[in-house]
mmCIF file of N, CA and C in Angstrom:
data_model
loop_
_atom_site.group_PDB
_atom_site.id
_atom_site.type_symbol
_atom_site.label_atom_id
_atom_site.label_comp_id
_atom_site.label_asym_id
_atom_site.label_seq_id
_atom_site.Cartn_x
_atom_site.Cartn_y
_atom_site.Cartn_z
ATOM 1 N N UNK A 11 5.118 -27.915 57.613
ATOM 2 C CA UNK A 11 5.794 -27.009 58.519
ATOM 3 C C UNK A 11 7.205 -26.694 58.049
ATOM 4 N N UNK A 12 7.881 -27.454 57.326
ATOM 5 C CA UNK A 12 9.211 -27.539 56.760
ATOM 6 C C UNK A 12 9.183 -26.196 55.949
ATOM 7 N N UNK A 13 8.011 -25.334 55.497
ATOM 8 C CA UNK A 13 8.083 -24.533 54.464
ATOM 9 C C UNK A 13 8.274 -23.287 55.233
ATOM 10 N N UNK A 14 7.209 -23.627 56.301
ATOM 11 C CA UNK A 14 7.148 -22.803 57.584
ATOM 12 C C UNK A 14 8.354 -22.071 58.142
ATOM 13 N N UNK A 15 8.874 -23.113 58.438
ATOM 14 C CA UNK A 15 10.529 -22.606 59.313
ATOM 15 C C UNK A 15 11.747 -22.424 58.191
ATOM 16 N N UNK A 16 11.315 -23.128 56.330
ATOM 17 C CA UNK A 16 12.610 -22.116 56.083
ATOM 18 C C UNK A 16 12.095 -20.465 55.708
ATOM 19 N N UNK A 17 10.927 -19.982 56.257
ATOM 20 C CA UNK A 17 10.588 -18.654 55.458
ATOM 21 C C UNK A 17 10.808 -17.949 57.016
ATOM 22 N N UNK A 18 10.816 -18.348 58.292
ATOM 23 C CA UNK A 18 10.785 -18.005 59.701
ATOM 24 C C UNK A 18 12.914 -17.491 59.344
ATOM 25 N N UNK A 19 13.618 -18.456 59.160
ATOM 26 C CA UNK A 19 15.180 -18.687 59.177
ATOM 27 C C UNK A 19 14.995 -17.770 57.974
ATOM 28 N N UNK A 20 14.598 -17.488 56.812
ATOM 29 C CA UNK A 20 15.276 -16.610 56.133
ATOM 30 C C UNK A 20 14.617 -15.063 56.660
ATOM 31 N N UNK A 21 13.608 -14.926 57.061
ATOM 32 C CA UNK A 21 13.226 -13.573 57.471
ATOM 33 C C UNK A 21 14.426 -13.338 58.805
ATOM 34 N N UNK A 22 14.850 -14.316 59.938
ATOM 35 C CA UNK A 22 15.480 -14.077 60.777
ATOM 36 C C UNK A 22 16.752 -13.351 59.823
ATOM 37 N N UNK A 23 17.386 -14.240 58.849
ATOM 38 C CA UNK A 23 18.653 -13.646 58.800
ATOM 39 C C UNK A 23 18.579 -13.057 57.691
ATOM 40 N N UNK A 24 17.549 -12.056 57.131
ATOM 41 C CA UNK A 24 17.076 -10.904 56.449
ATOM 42 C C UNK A 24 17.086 -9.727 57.518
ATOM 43 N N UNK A 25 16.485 -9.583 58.773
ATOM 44 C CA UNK A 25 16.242 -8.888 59.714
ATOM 45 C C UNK A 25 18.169 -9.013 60.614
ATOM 46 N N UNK A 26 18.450 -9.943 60.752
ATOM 47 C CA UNK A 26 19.969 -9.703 60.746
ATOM 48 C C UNK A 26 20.971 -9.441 60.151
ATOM 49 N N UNK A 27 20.821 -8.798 58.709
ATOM 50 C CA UNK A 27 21.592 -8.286 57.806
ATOM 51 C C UNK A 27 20.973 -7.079 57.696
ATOM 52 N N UNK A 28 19.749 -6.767 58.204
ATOM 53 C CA UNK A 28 19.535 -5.207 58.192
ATOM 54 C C UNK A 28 19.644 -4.396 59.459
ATOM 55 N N UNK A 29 19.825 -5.627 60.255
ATOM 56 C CA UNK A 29 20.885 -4.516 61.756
ATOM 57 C C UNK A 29 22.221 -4.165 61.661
ATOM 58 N N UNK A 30 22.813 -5.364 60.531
ATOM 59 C CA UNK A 30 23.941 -5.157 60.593
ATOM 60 C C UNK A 30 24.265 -3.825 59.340
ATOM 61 N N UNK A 31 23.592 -3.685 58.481
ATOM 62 C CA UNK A 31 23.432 -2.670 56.875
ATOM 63 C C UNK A 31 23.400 -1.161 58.281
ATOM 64 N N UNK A 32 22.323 -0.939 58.977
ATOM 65 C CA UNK A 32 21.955 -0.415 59.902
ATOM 66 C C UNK A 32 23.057 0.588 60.908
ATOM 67 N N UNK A 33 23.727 -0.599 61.508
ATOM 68 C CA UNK A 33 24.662 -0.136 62.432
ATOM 69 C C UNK A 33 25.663 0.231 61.293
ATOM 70 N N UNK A 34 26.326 -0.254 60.160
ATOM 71 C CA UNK A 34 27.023 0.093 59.126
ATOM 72 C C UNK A 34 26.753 1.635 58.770
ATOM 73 N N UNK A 35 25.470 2.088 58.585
ATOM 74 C CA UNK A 35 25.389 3.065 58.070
ATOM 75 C C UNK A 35 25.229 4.529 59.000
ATOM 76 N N UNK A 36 25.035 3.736 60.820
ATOM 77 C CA UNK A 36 25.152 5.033 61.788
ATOM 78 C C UNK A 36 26.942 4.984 62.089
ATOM 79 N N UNK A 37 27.359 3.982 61.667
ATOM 80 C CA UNK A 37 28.487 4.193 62.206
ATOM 81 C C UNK A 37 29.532 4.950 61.220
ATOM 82 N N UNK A 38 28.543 5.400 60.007
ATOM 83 C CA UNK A 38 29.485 5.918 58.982
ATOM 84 C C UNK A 38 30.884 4.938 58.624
ATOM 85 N N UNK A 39 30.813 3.823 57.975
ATOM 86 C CA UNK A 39 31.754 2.956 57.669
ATOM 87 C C UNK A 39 31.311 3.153 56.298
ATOM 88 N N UNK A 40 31.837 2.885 55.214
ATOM 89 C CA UNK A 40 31.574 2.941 53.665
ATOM 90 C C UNK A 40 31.859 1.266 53.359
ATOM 91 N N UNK A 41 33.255 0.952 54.113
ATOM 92 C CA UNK A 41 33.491 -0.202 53.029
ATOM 93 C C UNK A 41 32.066 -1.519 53.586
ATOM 94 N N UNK A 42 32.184 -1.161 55.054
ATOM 95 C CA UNK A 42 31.234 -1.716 55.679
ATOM 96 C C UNK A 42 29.873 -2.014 55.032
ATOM 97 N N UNK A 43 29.524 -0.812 54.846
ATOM 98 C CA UNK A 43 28.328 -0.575 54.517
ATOM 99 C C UNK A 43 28.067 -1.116 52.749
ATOM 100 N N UNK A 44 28.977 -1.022 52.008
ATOM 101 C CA UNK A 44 28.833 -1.472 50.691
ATOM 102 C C UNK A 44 29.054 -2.866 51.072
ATOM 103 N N UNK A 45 29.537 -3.681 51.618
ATOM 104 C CA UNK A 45 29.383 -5.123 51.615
ATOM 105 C C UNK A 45 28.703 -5.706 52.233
ATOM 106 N N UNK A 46 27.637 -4.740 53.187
ATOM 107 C CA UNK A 46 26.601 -5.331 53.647
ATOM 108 C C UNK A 46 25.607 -5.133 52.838
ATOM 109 N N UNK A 47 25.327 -4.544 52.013
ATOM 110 C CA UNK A 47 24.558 -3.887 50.916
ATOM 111 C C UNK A 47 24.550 -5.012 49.822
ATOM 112 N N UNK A 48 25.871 -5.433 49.231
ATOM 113 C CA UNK A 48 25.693 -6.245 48.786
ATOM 114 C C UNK A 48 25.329 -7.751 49.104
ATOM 115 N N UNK A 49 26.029 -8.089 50.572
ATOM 116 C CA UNK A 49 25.290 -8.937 50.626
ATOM 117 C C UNK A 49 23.657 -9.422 50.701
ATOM 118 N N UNK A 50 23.195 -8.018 51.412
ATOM 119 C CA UNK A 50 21.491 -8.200 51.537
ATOM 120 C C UNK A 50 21.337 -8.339 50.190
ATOM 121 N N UNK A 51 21.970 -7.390 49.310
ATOM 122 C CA UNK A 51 21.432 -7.910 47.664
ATOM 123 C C UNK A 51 20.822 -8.742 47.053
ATOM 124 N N UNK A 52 21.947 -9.889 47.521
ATOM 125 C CA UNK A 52 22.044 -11.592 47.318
ATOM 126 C C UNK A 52 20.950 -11.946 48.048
ATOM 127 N N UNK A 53 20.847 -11.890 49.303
ATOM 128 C CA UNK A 53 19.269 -12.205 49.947
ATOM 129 C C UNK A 53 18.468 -12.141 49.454
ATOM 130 N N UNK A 54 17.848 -10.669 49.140
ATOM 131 C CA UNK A 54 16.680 -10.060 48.742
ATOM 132 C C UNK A 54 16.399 -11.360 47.278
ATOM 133 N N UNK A 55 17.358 -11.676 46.619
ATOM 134 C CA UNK A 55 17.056 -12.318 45.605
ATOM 135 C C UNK A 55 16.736 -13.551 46.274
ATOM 136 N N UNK A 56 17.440 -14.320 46.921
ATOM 137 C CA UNK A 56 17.505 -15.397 47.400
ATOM 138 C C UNK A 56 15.433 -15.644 48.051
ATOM 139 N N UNK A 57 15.171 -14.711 48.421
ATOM 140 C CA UNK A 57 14.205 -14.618 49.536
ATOM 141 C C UNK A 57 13.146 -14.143 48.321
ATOM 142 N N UNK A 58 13.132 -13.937 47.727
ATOM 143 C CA UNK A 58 12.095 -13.633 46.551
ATOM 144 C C UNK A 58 11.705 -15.037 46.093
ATOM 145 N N UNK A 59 13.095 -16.104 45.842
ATOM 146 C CA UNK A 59 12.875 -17.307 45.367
ATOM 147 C C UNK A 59 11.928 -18.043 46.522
ATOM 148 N N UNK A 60 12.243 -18.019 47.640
ATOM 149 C CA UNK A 60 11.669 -18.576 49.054
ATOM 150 C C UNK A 60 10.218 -18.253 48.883
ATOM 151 N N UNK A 61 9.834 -16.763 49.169
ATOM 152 C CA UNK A 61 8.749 -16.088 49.147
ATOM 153 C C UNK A 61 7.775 -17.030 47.761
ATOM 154 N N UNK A 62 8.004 -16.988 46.668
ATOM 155 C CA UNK A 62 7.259 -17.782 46.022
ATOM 156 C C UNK A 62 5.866 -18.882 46.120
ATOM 157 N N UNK A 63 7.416 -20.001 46.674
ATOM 158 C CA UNK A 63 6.409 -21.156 47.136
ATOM 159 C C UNK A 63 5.155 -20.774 48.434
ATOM 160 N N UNK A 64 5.916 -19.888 49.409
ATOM 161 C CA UNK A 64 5.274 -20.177 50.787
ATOM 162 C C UNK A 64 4.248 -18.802 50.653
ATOM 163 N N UNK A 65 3.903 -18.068 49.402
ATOM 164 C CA UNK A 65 3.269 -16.408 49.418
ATOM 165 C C UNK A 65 1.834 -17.238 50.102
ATOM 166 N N UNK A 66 0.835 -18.312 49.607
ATOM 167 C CA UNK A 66 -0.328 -18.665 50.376
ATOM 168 C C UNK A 66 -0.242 -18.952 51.665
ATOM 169 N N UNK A 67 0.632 -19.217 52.293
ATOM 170 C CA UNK A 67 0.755 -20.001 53.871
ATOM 171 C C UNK A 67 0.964 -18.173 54.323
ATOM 172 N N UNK A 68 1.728 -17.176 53.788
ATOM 173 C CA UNK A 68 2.091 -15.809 54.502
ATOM 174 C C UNK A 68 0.770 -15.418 54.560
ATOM 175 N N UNK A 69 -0.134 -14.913 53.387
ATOM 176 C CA UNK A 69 -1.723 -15.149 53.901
ATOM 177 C C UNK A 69 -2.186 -15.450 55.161
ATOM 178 N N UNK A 70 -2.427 -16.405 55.978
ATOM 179 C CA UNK A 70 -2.606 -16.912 57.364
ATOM 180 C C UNK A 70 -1.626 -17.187 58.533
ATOM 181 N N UNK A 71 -0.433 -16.032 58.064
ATOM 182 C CA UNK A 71 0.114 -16.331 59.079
ATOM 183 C C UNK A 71 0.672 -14.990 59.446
ATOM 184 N N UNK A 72 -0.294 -14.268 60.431
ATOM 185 C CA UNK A 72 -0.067 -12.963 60.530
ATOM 186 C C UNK A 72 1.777 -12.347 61.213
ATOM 187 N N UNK A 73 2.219 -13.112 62.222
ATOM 188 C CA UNK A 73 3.323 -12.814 62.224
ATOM 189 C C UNK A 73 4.241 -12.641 61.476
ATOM 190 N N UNK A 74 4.470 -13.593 60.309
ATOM 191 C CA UNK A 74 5.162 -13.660 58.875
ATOM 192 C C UNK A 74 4.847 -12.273 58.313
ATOM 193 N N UNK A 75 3.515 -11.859 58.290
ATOM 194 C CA UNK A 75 3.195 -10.889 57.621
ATOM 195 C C UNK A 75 3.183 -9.562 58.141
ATOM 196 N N UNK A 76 3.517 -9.100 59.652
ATOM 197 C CA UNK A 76 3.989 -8.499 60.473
ATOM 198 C C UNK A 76 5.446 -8.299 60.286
ATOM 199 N N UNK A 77 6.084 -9.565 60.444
ATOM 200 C CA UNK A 77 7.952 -9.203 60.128
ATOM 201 C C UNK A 77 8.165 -8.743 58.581
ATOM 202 N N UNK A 78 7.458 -8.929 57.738
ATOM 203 C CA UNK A 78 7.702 -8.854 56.232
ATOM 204 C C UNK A 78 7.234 -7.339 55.913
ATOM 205 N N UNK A 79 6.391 -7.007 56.885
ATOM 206 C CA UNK A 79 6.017 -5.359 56.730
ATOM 207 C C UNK A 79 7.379 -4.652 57.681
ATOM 208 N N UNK A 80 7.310 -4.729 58.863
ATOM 209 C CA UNK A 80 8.430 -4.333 59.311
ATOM 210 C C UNK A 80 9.527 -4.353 58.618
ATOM 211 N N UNK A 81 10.283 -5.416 57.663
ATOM 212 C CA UNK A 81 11.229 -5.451 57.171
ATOM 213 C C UNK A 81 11.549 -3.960 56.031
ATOM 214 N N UNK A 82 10.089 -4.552 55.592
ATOM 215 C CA UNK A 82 9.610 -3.396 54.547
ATOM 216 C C UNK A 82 9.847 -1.968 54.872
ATOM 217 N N UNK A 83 9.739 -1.700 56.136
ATOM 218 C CA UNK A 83 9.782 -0.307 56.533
ATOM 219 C C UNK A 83 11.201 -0.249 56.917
ATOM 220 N N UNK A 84 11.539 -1.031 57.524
ATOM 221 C CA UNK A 84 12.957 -0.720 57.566
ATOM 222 C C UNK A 84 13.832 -0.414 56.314
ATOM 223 N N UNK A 85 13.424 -1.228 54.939
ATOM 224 C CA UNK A 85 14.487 -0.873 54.214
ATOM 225 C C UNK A 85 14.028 0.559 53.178
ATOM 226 N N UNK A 86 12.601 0.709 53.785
ATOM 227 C CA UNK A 86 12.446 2.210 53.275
ATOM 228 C C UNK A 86 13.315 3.258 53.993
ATOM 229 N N UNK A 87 13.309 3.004 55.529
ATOM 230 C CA UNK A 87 13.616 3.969 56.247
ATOM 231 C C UNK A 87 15.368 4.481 56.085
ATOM 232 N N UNK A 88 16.046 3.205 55.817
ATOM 233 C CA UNK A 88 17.432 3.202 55.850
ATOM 234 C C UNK A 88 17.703 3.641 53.782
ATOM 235 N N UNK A 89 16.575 3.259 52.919
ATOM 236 C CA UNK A 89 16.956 3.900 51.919
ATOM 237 C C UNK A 89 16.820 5.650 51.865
ATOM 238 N N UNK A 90 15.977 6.113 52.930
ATOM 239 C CA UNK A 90 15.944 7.831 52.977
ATOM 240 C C UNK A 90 16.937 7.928 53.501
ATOM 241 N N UNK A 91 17.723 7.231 54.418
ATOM 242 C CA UNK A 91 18.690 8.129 55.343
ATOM 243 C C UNK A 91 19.660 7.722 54.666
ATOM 244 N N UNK A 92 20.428 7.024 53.530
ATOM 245 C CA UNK A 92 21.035 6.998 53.131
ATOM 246 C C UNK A 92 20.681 8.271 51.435
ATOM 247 N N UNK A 93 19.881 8.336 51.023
ATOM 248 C CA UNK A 93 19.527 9.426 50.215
ATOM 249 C C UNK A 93 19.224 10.764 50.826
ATOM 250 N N UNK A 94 19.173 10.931 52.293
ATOM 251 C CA UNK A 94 19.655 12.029 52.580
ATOM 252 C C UNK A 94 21.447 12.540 53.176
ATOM 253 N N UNK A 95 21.782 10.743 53.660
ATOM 254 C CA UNK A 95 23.393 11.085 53.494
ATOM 255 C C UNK A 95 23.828 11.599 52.181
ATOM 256 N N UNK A 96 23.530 11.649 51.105
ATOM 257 C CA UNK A 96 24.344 11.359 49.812
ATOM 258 C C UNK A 96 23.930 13.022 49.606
ATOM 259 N N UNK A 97 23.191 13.444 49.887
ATOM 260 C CA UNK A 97 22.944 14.524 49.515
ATOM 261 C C UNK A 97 23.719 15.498 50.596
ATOM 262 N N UNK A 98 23.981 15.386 51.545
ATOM 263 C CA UNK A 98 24.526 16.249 52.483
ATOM 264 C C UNK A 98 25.819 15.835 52.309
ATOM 265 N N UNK A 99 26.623 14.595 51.452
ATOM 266 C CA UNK A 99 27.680 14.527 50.450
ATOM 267 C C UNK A 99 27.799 15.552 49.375
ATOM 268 N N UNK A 100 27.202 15.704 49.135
ATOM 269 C CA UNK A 100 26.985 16.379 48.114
ATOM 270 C C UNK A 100 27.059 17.939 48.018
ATOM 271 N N UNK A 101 26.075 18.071 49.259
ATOM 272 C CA UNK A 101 26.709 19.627 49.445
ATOM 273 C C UNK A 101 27.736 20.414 49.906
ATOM 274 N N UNK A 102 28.297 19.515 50.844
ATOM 275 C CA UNK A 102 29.915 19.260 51.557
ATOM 276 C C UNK A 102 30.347 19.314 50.645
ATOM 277 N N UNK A 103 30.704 18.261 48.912
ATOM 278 C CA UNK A 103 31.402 18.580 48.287
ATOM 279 C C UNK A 103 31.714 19.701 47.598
ATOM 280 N N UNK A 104 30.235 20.435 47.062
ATOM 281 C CA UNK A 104 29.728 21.914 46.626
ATOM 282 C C UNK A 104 30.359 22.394 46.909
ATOM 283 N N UNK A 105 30.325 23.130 48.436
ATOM 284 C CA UNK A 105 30.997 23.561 49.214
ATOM 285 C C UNK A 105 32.274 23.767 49.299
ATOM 286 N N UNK A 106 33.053 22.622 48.870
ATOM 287 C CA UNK A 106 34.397 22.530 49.001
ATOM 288 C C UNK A 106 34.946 22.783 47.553
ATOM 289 N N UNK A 107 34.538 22.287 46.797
ATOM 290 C CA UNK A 107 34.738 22.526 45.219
ATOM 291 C C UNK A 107 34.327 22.473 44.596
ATOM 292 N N UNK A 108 33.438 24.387 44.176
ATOM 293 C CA UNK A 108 32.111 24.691 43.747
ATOM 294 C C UNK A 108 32.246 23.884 42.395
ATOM 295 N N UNK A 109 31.611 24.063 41.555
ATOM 296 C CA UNK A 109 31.064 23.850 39.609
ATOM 297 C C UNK A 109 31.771 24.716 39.142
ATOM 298 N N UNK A 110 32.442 24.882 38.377
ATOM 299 C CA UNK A 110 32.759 25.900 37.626
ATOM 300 C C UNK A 110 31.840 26.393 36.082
ATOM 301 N N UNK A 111 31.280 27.114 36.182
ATOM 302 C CA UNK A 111 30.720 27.599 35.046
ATOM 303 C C UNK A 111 31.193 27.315 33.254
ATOM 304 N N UNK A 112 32.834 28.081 33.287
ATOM 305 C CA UNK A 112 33.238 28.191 32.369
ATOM 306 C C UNK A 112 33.801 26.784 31.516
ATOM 307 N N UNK A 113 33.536 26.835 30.351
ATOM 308 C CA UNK A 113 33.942 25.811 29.546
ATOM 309 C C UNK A 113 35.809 25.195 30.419
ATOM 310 N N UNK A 114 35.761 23.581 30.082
ATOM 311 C CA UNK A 114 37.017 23.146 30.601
ATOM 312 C C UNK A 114 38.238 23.719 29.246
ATOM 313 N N UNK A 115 37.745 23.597 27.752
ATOM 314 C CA UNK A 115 38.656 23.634 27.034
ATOM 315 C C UNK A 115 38.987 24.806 26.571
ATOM 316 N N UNK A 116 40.086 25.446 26.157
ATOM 317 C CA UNK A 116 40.017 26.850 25.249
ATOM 318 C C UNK A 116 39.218 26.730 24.431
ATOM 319 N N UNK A 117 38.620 28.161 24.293
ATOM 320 C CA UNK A 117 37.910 28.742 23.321
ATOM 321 C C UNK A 117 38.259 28.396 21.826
ATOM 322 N N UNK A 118 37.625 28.298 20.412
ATOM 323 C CA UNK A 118 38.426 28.026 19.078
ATOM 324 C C UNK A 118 39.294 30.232 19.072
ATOM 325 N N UNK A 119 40.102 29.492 18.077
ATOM 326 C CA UNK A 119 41.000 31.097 18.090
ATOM 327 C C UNK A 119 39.803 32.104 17.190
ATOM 328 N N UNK A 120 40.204 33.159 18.174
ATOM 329 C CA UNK A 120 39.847 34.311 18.078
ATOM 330 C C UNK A 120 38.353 34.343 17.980
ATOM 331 N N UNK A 121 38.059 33.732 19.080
ATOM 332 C CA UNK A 121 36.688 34.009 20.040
ATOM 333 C C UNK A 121 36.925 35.196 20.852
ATOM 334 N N UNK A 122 38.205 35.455 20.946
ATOM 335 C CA UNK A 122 38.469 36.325 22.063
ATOM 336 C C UNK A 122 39.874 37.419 21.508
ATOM 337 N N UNK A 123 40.410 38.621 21.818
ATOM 338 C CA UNK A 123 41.056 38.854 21.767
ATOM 339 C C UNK A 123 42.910 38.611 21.795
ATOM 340 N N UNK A 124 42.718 37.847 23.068
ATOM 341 C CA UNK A 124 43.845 37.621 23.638
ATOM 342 C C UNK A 124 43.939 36.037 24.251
ATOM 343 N N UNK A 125 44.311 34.901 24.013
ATOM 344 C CA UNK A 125 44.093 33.935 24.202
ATOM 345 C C UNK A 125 45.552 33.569 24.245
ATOM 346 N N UNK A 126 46.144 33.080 26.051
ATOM 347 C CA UNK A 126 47.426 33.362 25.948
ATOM 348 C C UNK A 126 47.312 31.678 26.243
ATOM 349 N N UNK A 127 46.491 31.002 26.232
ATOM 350 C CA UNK A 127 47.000 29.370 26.506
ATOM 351 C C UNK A 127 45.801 28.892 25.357
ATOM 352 N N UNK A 128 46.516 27.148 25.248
ATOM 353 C CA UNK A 128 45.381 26.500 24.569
ATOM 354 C C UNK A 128 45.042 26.819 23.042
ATOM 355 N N UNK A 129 45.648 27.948 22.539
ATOM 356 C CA UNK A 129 45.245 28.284 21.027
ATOM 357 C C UNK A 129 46.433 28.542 19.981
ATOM 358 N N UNK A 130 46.200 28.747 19.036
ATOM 359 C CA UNK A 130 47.132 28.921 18.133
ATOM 360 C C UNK A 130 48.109 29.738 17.800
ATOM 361 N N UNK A 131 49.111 29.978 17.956
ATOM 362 C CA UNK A 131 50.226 31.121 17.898
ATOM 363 C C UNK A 131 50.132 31.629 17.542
ATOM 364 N N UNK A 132 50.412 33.159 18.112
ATOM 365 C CA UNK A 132 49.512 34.320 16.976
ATOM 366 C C UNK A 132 51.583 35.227 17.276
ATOM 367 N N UNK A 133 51.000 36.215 15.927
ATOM 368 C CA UNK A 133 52.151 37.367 16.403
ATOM 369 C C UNK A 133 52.256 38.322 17.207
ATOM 370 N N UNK A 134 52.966 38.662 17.968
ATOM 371 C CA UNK A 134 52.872 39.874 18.824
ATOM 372 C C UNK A 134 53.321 40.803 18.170
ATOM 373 N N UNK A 135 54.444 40.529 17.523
ATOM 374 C CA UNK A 135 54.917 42.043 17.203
ATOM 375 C C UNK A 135 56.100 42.197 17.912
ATOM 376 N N UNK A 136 56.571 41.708 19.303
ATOM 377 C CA UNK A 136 58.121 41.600 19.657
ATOM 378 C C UNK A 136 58.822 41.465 19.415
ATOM 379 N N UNK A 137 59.159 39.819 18.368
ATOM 380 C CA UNK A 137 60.083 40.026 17.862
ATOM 381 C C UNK A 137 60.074 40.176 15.982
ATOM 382 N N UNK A 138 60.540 41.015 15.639
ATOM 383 C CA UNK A 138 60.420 41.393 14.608
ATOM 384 C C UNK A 138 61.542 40.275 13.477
ATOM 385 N N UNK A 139 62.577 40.353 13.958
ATOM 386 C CA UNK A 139 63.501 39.547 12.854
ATOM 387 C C UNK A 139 63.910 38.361 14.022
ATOM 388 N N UNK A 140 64.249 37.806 12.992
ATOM 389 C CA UNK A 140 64.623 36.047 13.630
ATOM 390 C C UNK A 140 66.157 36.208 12.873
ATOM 391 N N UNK A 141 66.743 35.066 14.212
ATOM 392 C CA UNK A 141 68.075 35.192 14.071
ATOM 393 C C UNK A 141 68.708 33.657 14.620
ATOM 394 N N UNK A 142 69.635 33.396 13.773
ATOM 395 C CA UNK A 142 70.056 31.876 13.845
ATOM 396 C C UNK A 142 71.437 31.647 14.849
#
């Protein structure tokens, strides 16, 4: 039974780090939400090691295998709504400060006629004589 109740205690506080990831992510908090993120991280690993020994006893023990699906759906559900936050980031940013098409650097000289930044000094023709 000892194997029993530590896979019962880690699903509990698996399922309590994803209310808390949860409320983090309706409440729009970032820093929140990245350190609950990471901490489930650490779980998820932690609980993989757990899961191991006890995967035959989850077999016959349908509640275990009830919370472990639920869990499951939950962290599908909160990975869409966070991949549809990021994207409605995304277009907000669009929005605010489109792409620009054009190359960032000047052109090499005389790609172009007139290239008044970024290229190589050309003559105009203004001033004709130089004077000390």
């Amino acid at each position: 039974m000892n194997i029993q109740t530590a896979l019962d205690s880690q699903l509990s506080r698996f399922e309590s780090q994803l209310a808390l990831l949860s409320s983090a992510f309706l409440r729009h908090e970032p820093s929140e939400l990245v350190a609950t993120s990471a901490e489930l991280q650490s779980m998820v690993v932690l609980f993989a090691k757990v899961i191991q020994p006890v995967a035959a006893s989850l077999k016959t023990n349908p509640s275990a295998q009830w919370r472990v699906k639920r869990i499951a759906a939950q962290l599908d559900a909160l990975r869409q709504g966070i991949l549809r936050n990021s994207v409605v980031v995304d277009r907000a940013l669009a929005t605010l400060m489109p792409s620009c098409q054009e190359n960032t650097y000047a052109p090499k000289t005389g790609a172009y006629p007139r290239q008044p930044y970024g290229s190589a000094g050309r003559q105009s023709g203004e001033f004709r004589s130089l004077s000390a």
